Coordinates of C-alpha atoms in Angstrom, one line a residue:
Chain A
X149 CA 65.3 -7.4 2.1
X150 CA 65.0 -7.6 -1.3
X151 CA 62.1 -6.0 -2.6
X152 CA 59.5 -8.4 -4.8
X153 CA 59.3 -7.8 -8.0
X154 CA 55.5 -7.8 -9.3
X155 CA 56.2 -7.8 -14.0
X156 CA 52.0 -7.1 -14.8
X157 CA 52.5 -9.1 -18.5
X158 CA 50.7 -6.9 -21.0
X159 CA 49.9 -7.5 -24.8
X160 CA 48.2 -5.5 -27.1
X161 CA 44.5 -4.8 -26.7
X162 CA 43.7 -6.5 -23.6
X163 CA 40.9 -5.1 -21.4
X164 CA 42.7 -2.0 -19.4
X165 CA 41.0 -1.9 -16.1
X166 CA 41.6 -6.4 -15.6
X167 CA 45.3 -4.3 -15.6
X168 CA 44.4 -0.6 -13.9
X169 CA 42.8 -2.0 -10.9
X170 CA 45.7 -4.5 -9.2
X171 CA 48.0 -2.3 -11.1
X172 CA 46.7 0.8 -8.6
X173 CA 47.2 -1.7 -5.7
X174 CA 50.0 -3.5 -5.8
X175 CA 51.6 -0.4 -6.5
X176 CA 50.8 0.5 -2.9
X177 CA 52.7 -2.4 -1.8
X178 CA 55.9 -1.8 0.4
X179 CA 58.5 -3.7 -0.2
X180 CA 57.4 -4.2 -4.0
X181 CA 59.2 -3.5 -7.4
X182 CA 56.6 -2.5 -10.1
X183 CA 57.4 -3.8 -13.3
X184 CA 54.4 -3.5 -16.9
X185 CA 56.4 -5.2 -19.4
X186 CA 55.6 -5.9 -22.5
X187 CA 56.8 -8.0 -26.2
X188 CA 58.2 -5.5 -27.5
X189 CA 57.8 -2.8 -25.0
X190 CA 57.3 1.2 -25.2
X191 CA 54.0 1.4 -26.9
X192 CA 51.1 -0.2 -26.1
X193 CA 47.0 -0.7 -27.2
X194 CA 43.8 -1.7 -25.4
X195 CA 40.7 -2.8 -26.3
X196 CA 39.3 0.2 -26.5
X197 CA 41.4 2.1 -27.2
X198 CA 43.4 3.8 -23.9
X199 CA 47.1 3.9 -24.7
X200 CA 50.7 3.1 -22.4
X201 CA 54.1 3.9 -22.9
X202 CA 57.2 3.0 -21.2
X203 CA 56.5 0.0 -21.0
X204 CA 59.3 -2.5 -20.4
X205 CA 59.8 -5.7 -23.5
X206 CA 59.9 -8.3 -21.3
X207 CA 63.2 -9.8 -22.5
X208 CA 64.9 -7.6 -21.2
X209 CA 63.1 -8.7 -17.5
X210 CA 66.0 -11.1 -16.0
X211 CA 62.9 -12.2 -13.2
X212 CA 60.1 -11.9 -11.8
X213 CA 59.4 -13.0 -8.0
X214 CA 55.2 -12.8 -9.1
X215 CA 54.1 -12.3 -12.4
X216 CA 50.2 -11.1 -13.3
X217 CA 48.6 -11.0 -16.3
X218 CA 45.4 -9.5 -17.3
X219 CA 42.8 -10.5 -19.7
X220 CA 40.6 -9.3 -22.1
X221 CA 40.2 -9.6 -26.7
X222 CA 43.8 -9.9 -27.0
X223 CA 44.8 -12.9 -24.8
X224 CA 42.9 -15.1 -27.4
X225 CA 46.2 -13.6 -30.2
X226 CA 48.7 -13.6 -27.0
X227 CA 48.4 -17.0 -26.1
X228 CA 49.7 -18.4 -29.8
X229 CA 52.3 -16.8 -29.9
X230 CA 55.3 -18.2 -29.4
X231 CA 57.6 -15.3 -28.6
X232 CA 55.5 -14.0 -26.4
X233 CA 54.5 -17.2 -24.5
X234 CA 57.7 -18.1 -23.9
X235 CA 58.6 -14.5 -22.3
X236 CA 55.9 -16.1 -20.0
X237 CA 56.8 -19.5 -19.2
X238 CA 60.0 -18.3 -19.1
X239 CA 59.4 -15.3 -16.1
X240 CA 56.7 -18.1 -14.6
X241 CA 59.2 -21.1 -14.5
X242 CA 61.1 -18.7 -11.9
X243 CA 58.5 -17.0 -10.2
X244 CA 57.0 -17.5 -6.0
X245 CA 53.7 -16.3 -7.2
X246 CA 51.2 -17.0 -10.4
X247 CA 48.6 -15.0 -11.0
X248 CA 45.9 -13.7 -14.0
X249 CA 43.0 -11.6 -14.0
X250 CA 39.6 -12.6 -16.1
X251 CA 41.2 -14.4 -19.3
X252 CA 44.6 -13.5 -18.2
X253 CA 44.1 -17.4 -17.0
X254 CA 43.9 -18.7 -20.1
X255 CA 47.4 -17.2 -20.8
X256 CA 48.4 -19.3 -17.5
X257 CA 46.8 -22.3 -18.9
X258 CA 47.9 -22.0 -22.4
X259 CA 51.8 -21.5 -21.0
X260 CA 51.2 -24.9 -18.7
X261 CA 51.7 -22.8 -15.4
X262 CA 48.7 -23.8 -13.6
X263 CA 48.1 -27.1 -14.7
X264 CA 45.6 -29.4 -12.4
X265 CA 45.4 -26.2 -10.1
X266 CA 41.5 -24.6 -9.4
X267 CA 41.7 -20.8 -11.2
X268 CA 38.8 -18.1 -12.4
X269 CA 38.7 -16.8 -15.5
X270 CA 35.8 -14.0 -16.4
X271 CA 32.2 -16.1 -15.8
X272 CA 31.8 -15.9 -19.6
X273 CA 35.1 -18.1 -20.7
X274 CA 36.1 -19.6 -17.0
X275 CA 35.0 -23.0 -18.2
X276 CA 37.5 -23.2 -21.4
X277 CA 40.1 -23.6 -18.4
X278 CA 39.5 -26.9 -18.4
X279 CA 41.0 -28.0 -21.9
X280 CA 43.8 -26.6 -20.1
X281 CA 44.0 -29.2 -18.1
X282 CA 43.2 -26.3 -15.4
X283 CA 40.3 -26.8 -13.2
X284 CA 37.9 -24.0 -13.7
X285 CA 36.5 -22.4 -10.0
X286 CA 33.8 -19.9 -9.9
X287 CA 34.7 -17.7 -7.1
X288 CA 35.6 -14.3 -7.8
X289 CA 39.3 -14.8 -5.9
X290 CA 40.9 -18.5 -6.7
X291 CA 44.1 -19.7 -4.6
X292 CA 45.6 -22.7 -5.1
X293 CA 49.0 -22.7 -3.5
X294 CA 50.7 -20.2 -5.4
X295 CA 48.5 -19.2 -8.2
X296 CA 46.1 -16.4 -7.4
X297 CA 43.2 -15.8 -10.2
X298 CA 39.9 -15.1 -10.6
X299 CA 36.7 -13.8 -12.1
X300 CA 36.8 -11.1 -14.8
X301 CA 37.2 -7.5 -15.0
X302 CA 36.8 -6.0 -11.9
X303 CA 37.8 -8.7 -9.9
X304 CA 41.6 -7.8 -9.9
X305 CA 40.7 -5.0 -7.0
X306 CA 39.5 -8.0 -4.7
X307 CA 42.3 -10.3 -6.3
X308 CA 45.2 -7.7 -5.6
X309 CA 44.1 -7.1 -2.5
X310 CA 44.5 -10.2 -0.8
X311 CA 47.9 -10.1 -2.5
X312 CA 48.6 -7.7 -0.9
X313 CA 47.5 -8.6 2.3
X314 CA 49.8 -12.0 1.3
X315 CA 53.0 -9.1 0.7
X316 CA 52.5 -7.4 3.6
X317 CA 50.2 -8.2 6.0
X318 CA 46.1 -7.5 6.9
X319 CA 47.5 -4.3 7.8
X320 CA 48.6 -2.8 5.1
X321 CA 46.3 -4.5 2.9
X322 CA 43.6 -2.7 4.5
X323 CA 45.6 0.8 4.7
X324 CA 45.2 -0.2 0.8
X325 CA 41.5 -0.3 1.0
X326 CA 40.9 2.6 3.0
X327 CA 43.2 4.8 1.1
X328 CA 41.3 4.1 -2.2
X329 CA 38.2 4.2 -0.6
X330 CA 36.8 0.7 -1.4
X331 CA 33.8 0.4 -0.5
X332 CA 31.9 -0.6 -3.1
X333 CA 28.0 0.4 -3.8
X334 CA 27.6 -0.5 -7.3
X335 CA 23.7 0.6 -8.3
X336 CA 23.0 -2.6 -9.9
X337 CA 22.9 -5.6 -8.9
X338 CA 23.8 -7.2 -11.8
X339 CA 27.9 -8.4 -11.4
X340 CA 27.7 -12.0 -12.6
X341 CA 25.0 -14.6 -14.5
X342 CA 23.9 -15.8 -10.9
X343 CA 22.3 -12.6 -10.0
X344 CA 21.3 -10.2 -12.8
X345 CA 18.3 -10.5 -15.0
X346 CA 17.5 -13.6 -17.7
X347 CA 17.1 -11.0 -20.1
X348 CA 21.2 -9.5 -19.7
X349 CA 22.4 -12.2 -19.7
X350 CA 21.1 -13.0 -22.6
X351 CA 22.3 -9.8 -24.3
X352 CA 26.3 -10.2 -23.2
X353 CA 26.3 -13.9 -23.9
X354 CA 25.0 -12.4 -27.4
X355 CA 27.2 -9.9 -27.3
X356 CA 30.7 -12.1 -27.1
X357 CA 29.3 -14.7 -28.2
X358 CA 31.8 -14.2 -31.5
X359 CA 35.6 -14.0 -29.0
X360 CA 34.1 -16.9 -27.5
X361 CA 33.9 -19.3 -30.5
X362 CA 36.6 -17.7 -31.5
X363 CA 38.8 -18.8 -28.0
X364 CA 37.6 -21.6 -28.5
X365 CA 38.4 -22.9 -32.2
X366 CA 42.1 -21.3 -31.0
X367 CA 42.6 -23.4 -28.3
X368 CA 40.9 -26.7 -29.6
X369 CA 43.9 -26.4 -32.4
X370 CA 46.5 -25.5 -29.9
X371 CA 45.8 -28.5 -27.9
X372 CA 44.6 -30.6 -30.7
X373 CA 41.2 -31.4 -29.8
X374 CA 39.4 -30.1 -32.3
Chain B
X1283 CA 21.6 11.0 -33.2
X1284 CA 24.9 13.2 -31.8
X1285 CA 27.1 10.9 -30.4
X1286 CA 28.0 12.0 -26.4
X1287 CA 30.4 13.6 -26.5
X1288 CA 32.8 12.2 -23.1
X1289 CA 35.5 14.3 -22.4
X1290 CA 37.9 12.7 -19.5
X1291 CA 40.5 16.0 -18.4
X1292 CA 43.4 14.8 -17.4
X1293 CA 47.3 16.7 -16.0
X1294 CA 50.1 14.7 -14.4
X1295 CA 50.5 12.9 -11.3
X1296 CA 46.5 11.6 -10.9
X1297 CA 45.8 8.7 -9.8
X1298 CA 45.1 6.5 -12.7
X1299 CA 42.4 4.0 -10.9
X1300 CA 40.1 7.3 -10.9
X1301 CA 39.7 7.8 -14.7
X1302 CA 40.6 4.3 -15.5
X1303 CA 37.5 2.9 -13.7
X1304 CA 35.5 5.1 -15.1
X1305 CA 36.5 4.8 -18.3
X1306 CA 36.4 1.0 -19.2
X1307 CA 33.0 1.4 -17.6
X1308 CA 32.1 5.1 -20.1
X1309 CA 33.4 3.1 -23.0
X1310 CA 30.9 0.6 -23.2
X1311 CA 28.4 3.2 -23.6
X1312 CA 26.6 2.6 -26.7
X1313 CA 26.0 6.7 -28.6
X1314 CA 29.0 7.9 -27.3
X1315 CA 32.3 9.4 -28.0
X1316 CA 35.0 9.4 -25.0
X1317 CA 37.8 11.8 -25.6
X1318 CA 41.0 12.1 -23.4
X1319 CA 42.6 15.2 -23.0
X1320 CA 44.5 16.5 -21.8
X1321 CA 46.4 20.9 -21.7
X1322 CA 49.6 19.5 -23.6
X1323 CA 48.2 16.4 -25.0
X1324 CA 50.3 13.4 -25.6
X1325 CA 52.7 11.7 -22.9
X1326 CA 51.1 12.2 -19.4
X1327 CA 52.7 10.2 -16.2
X1328 CA 50.3 9.5 -13.6
X1329 CA 50.7 9.0 -9.4
X1330 CA 52.3 5.7 -9.4
X1331 CA 54.2 6.2 -12.9
X1332 CA 51.6 4.4 -15.1
X1333 CA 52.4 6.3 -18.3
X1334 CA 49.9 7.2 -21.0
X1335 CA 50.5 8.2 -24.5
X1336 CA 49.0 9.7 -27.6
X1337 CA 46.4 11.8 -25.8
X1338 CA 44.5 15.2 -27.4
X1339 CA 44.7 18.4 -26.2
X1340 CA 42.5 20.4 -24.2
X1341 CA 42.5 23.5 -26.6
X1342 CA 41.6 21.6 -29.7
X1343 CA 38.4 19.9 -28.0
X1344 CA 36.0 22.0 -29.4
X1345 CA 33.1 21.6 -26.6
X1346 CA 31.7 18.5 -24.5
X1347 CA 28.3 17.0 -23.6
X1348 CA 29.9 15.7 -20.1
X1349 CA 33.5 17.1 -18.1
X1350 CA 34.9 14.1 -16.4
X1351 CA 37.1 14.9 -14.2
X1352 CA 39.7 12.3 -11.7
X1353 CA 41.4 13.3 -9.0
X1354 CA 44.9 12.1 -7.3
X1355 CA 47.9 14.3 -6.0
X1356 CA 48.1 16.7 -9.0
X1357 CA 45.3 18.0 -8.5
X1358 CA 46.4 20.4 -6.4
X1359 CA 48.7 22.0 -8.7
X1360 CA 46.3 21.5 -11.5
X1361 CA 43.8 23.9 -9.6
X1362 CA 46.6 26.3 -9.7
X1363 CA 47.3 25.9 -13.0
X1364 CA 45.2 29.1 -15.3
X1365 CA 45.7 27.5 -18.4
X1366 CA 44.8 23.8 -17.7
X1367 CA 41.8 25.9 -15.4
X1368 CA 40.5 27.9 -18.2
X1369 CA 40.1 24.8 -20.6
X1370 CA 38.5 23.2 -18.1
X1371 CA 36.0 26.1 -17.2
X1372 CA 35.3 26.9 -21.4
X1373 CA 34.2 22.4 -21.7
X1374 CA 32.0 23.0 -18.1
X1375 CA 30.3 26.1 -19.4
X1376 CA 28.8 24.0 -22.3
X1377 CA 28.3 21.3 -21.1
X1378 CA 25.0 18.9 -19.9
X1379 CA 26.6 16.9 -17.0
X1380 CA 29.9 18.7 -15.2
X1381 CA 31.2 14.6 -13.7
X1382 CA 34.2 13.6 -12.0
X1383 CA 35.8 10.9 -8.9
X1384 CA 38.2 11.3 -6.1
X1385 CA 39.0 15.2 -5.4
X1386 CA 38.5 15.8 -9.2
X1387 CA 35.8 17.3 -7.6
X1388 CA 38.2 20.0 -6.5
X1389 CA 39.0 21.3 -9.7
X1390 CA 34.8 21.6 -10.7
X1391 CA 34.5 23.8 -7.4
X1392 CA 37.5 25.8 -8.0
X1393 CA 36.5 26.4 -11.3
X1394 CA 32.8 27.9 -10.3
X1395 CA 31.2 24.7 -12.1
X1396 CA 29.7 23.8 -9.1
X1397 CA 29.8 26.6 -6.3
X1398 CA 26.0 26.0 -4.3
X1399 CA 25.7 22.1 -5.4
X1400 CA 26.3 18.7 -3.2
X1401 CA 29.3 17.3 -4.7
X1402 CA 31.1 14.4 -2.9
X1403 CA 35.1 13.4 -3.1
X1404 CA 38.1 11.7 -1.6
X1405 CA 36.7 10.8 2.2
X1406 CA 40.1 12.6 3.2
X1407 CA 39.7 15.8 1.3
X1408 CA 36.0 15.6 0.9
X1409 CA 35.5 19.0 3.9
X1410 CA 37.8 21.7 1.6
X1411 CA 34.9 21.9 -1.1
X1412 CA 32.9 24.1 1.5
X1413 CA 36.3 26.7 0.9
X1414 CA 35.0 26.6 -2.9
X1415 CA 31.1 27.3 -2.0
X1416 CA 30.0 23.7 -3.1
X1417 CA 28.7 21.8 -0.3
X1418 CA 29.6 18.6 1.1
X1419 CA 28.5 15.3 1.1
X1420 CA 29.6 11.6 1.6
X1421 CA 27.6 9.0 -0.2
X1422 CA 29.4 7.3 -2.4
X1423 CA 27.3 9.3 -5.6
X1424 CA 26.7 12.1 -5.4
X1425 CA 23.3 13.7 -7.9
X1426 CA 22.9 17.3 -8.1
X1427 CA 21.1 18.3 -11.0
X1428 CA 23.9 17.7 -13.6
X1429 CA 26.1 17.4 -11.5
X1430 CA 27.3 14.2 -11.0
X1431 CA 30.5 12.9 -8.2
X1432 CA 31.4 10.7 -5.4
X1433 CA 33.9 9.1 -3.3
X1434 CA 37.4 8.5 -3.2
X1435 CA 39.2 6.7 -6.7
X1436 CA 37.0 2.9 -7.2
X1437 CA 34.2 5.3 -5.9
X1438 CA 34.7 6.6 -10.4
X1439 CA 33.3 2.4 -11.4
X1440 CA 30.1 3.1 -9.5
X1441 CA 29.4 6.9 -10.2
X1442 CA 30.2 5.3 -14.1
X1443 CA 27.8 2.7 -13.5
X1444 CA 25.1 5.9 -12.9
X1445 CA 26.1 7.9 -15.0
X1446 CA 26.0 4.6 -17.8
X1447 CA 22.6 4.1 -16.4
X1448 CA 21.7 7.9 -17.4
X1449 CA 23.0 8.5 -21.1
X1450 CA 21.9 4.6 -21.9
X1451 CA 19.1 3.7 -19.7
X1452 CA 19.7 0.7 -16.8
X1453 CA 19.1 -1.9 -19.0
X1454 CA 23.0 -0.8 -20.8
X1455 CA 24.1 -0.4 -17.2
X1456 CA 23.0 -3.6 -16.3
X1457 CA 24.2 -5.8 -19.4
X1458 CA 28.0 -3.6 -18.6
X1459 CA 27.6 -4.3 -15.1
X1460 CA 27.6 -8.4 -16.4
X1461 CA 30.4 -7.9 -18.7
X1462 CA 32.9 -6.4 -16.5
X1463 CA 31.6 -8.6 -13.6
X1464 CA 31.0 -6.4 -10.7
X1465 CA 29.7 -8.4 -8.3
X1466 CA 32.3 -6.8 -5.2
X1467 CA 33.5 -8.6 -2.7
X1468 CA 36.6 -7.0 -0.5
X1469 CA 38.3 -9.2 2.1
X1470 CA 38.3 -7.4 4.5
X1471 CA 36.0 -3.7 5.4
X1472 CA 37.4 -1.2 5.4
X1473 CA 36.7 1.0 2.5
X1474 CA 35.5 3.4 4.2
X1475 CA 37.0 5.5 8.1
X1476 CA 33.9 4.6 9.5
X1477 CA 33.9 0.9 8.6
X1478 CA 37.6 0.9 9.0
X1479 CA 39.3 0.2 12.5
X1480 CA 41.1 3.3 14.2
X1481 CA 44.3 2.6 14.3
X1482 CA 44.4 1.8 10.5
X1483 CA 42.1 5.3 9.9
X1484 CA 45.0 6.7 11.7
X1485 CA 47.9 5.1 9.6
X1486 CA 46.1 6.7 6.2
X1487 CA 45.2 9.7 7.7
X1488 CA 48.8 10.5 8.5
X1489 CA 50.1 9.2 5.5
X1490 CA 47.7 11.6 4.1
X1491 CA 48.9 14.6 6.5
X1492 CA 51.0 16.0 4.6
X1493 CA 49.0 16.6 0.9
X1494 CA 45.7 17.1 3.3
X1495 CA 47.2 20.6 4.6
X1496 CA 49.0 21.5 0.7
X1497 CA 45.6 21.5 -0.4
X1498 CA 43.8 23.0 2.3
X1499 CA 47.1 26.4 1.9
X1500 CA 46.6 25.9 -1.6
X1501 CA 43.2 26.7 -1.4
X1502 CA 43.3 29.6 1.4
X1503 CA 45.4 31.4 -1.4
X1504 CA 43.3 31.2 -4.0
X1505 CA 40.3 31.9 -1.9
X1506 CA 42.1 34.5 0.3
X1507 CA 41.0 33.0 3.0
X1508 CA 44.3 32.2 4.6

């Protein structure tokens, strides 16, 4: 049986845990080939400075059975990069599964890969999906046919375990969960706006406000809705 | 006020999520300087193939306020590397906080930095801590004075949020938790041996058995307990 080829599509200034969480899970799924690729290949610097190397070049990747796109501040620039988006569209068009973490779904939406589909995203940017014709869903893992997306950053681990079960069965996904000791015990209960204290939500929204404005304006420009 | 310098001490074939989970959290703590370092600096390949670059060289790092050591298969070789361990001991001796994720605690223990202290580790290797004179503890986050350790792989996120609260207060830790949308919802309940099905535990133990044997023999050799 041919291996399932999972292609992580990266871009500069992504949030590295959006990628590294799912990567840890999906690299452990039997009968898969995991490719990590970016437009230029080689070296890629992420949001906080951590830098990857030895990435494949997207144009050298002939096809994908699954694409997965993480989110992050660089997403705004990435969705406006025509060469990058052409590769996303090409690989997405041939893929059996279209997946993302966090604001990676905005790239899927901008590429026209999830039009009319329910999709998740980071809570602070989720509503922007509708500007591209996707349907925002606030679940941590959102599945609509062959489109598997979800919430922000750490949701990628839950998304990837769901994908592992889809590809290899529940028993394999459970083994991976045990291997990475994923029995989370957050020291606080502050992981979603509905759970966090009001002052925490206000402070984080303030931190994100420039990004949110920048993203909205970019999408208005792209979709002619300004 | 001088920034708190957090030094991640990396080595080849570590489990990348042991490092990237806590890194995502700790890089967001105000008034910290995060340094990612390895014995040789530069490029470092992790367990499943993901490769980092631009790492600092441990011998170039003058001091640390906190050291954090992730775990992974390469841990067995790392704890037997005298040059690497000399740097761990030097930086650990001057640090206010001694921290690890997963089997990183075996490196702390081998360096003599947690003798007589309670510490966590990956469930499959936790008991080995006692061979170095540390006290195995099965909590997800284990604190004993200035030593903060914990369980395997994904426990690093919980450990790092605990550290964020210690360094910058609960409000900041809660903001980081909300920013990375850490409201975990695992699709299965299989993250610890006590929770997983018997057949899952047996299958993962089988997968790990060679590693476990190799680690035990290495420690017997190092401690003269063979």
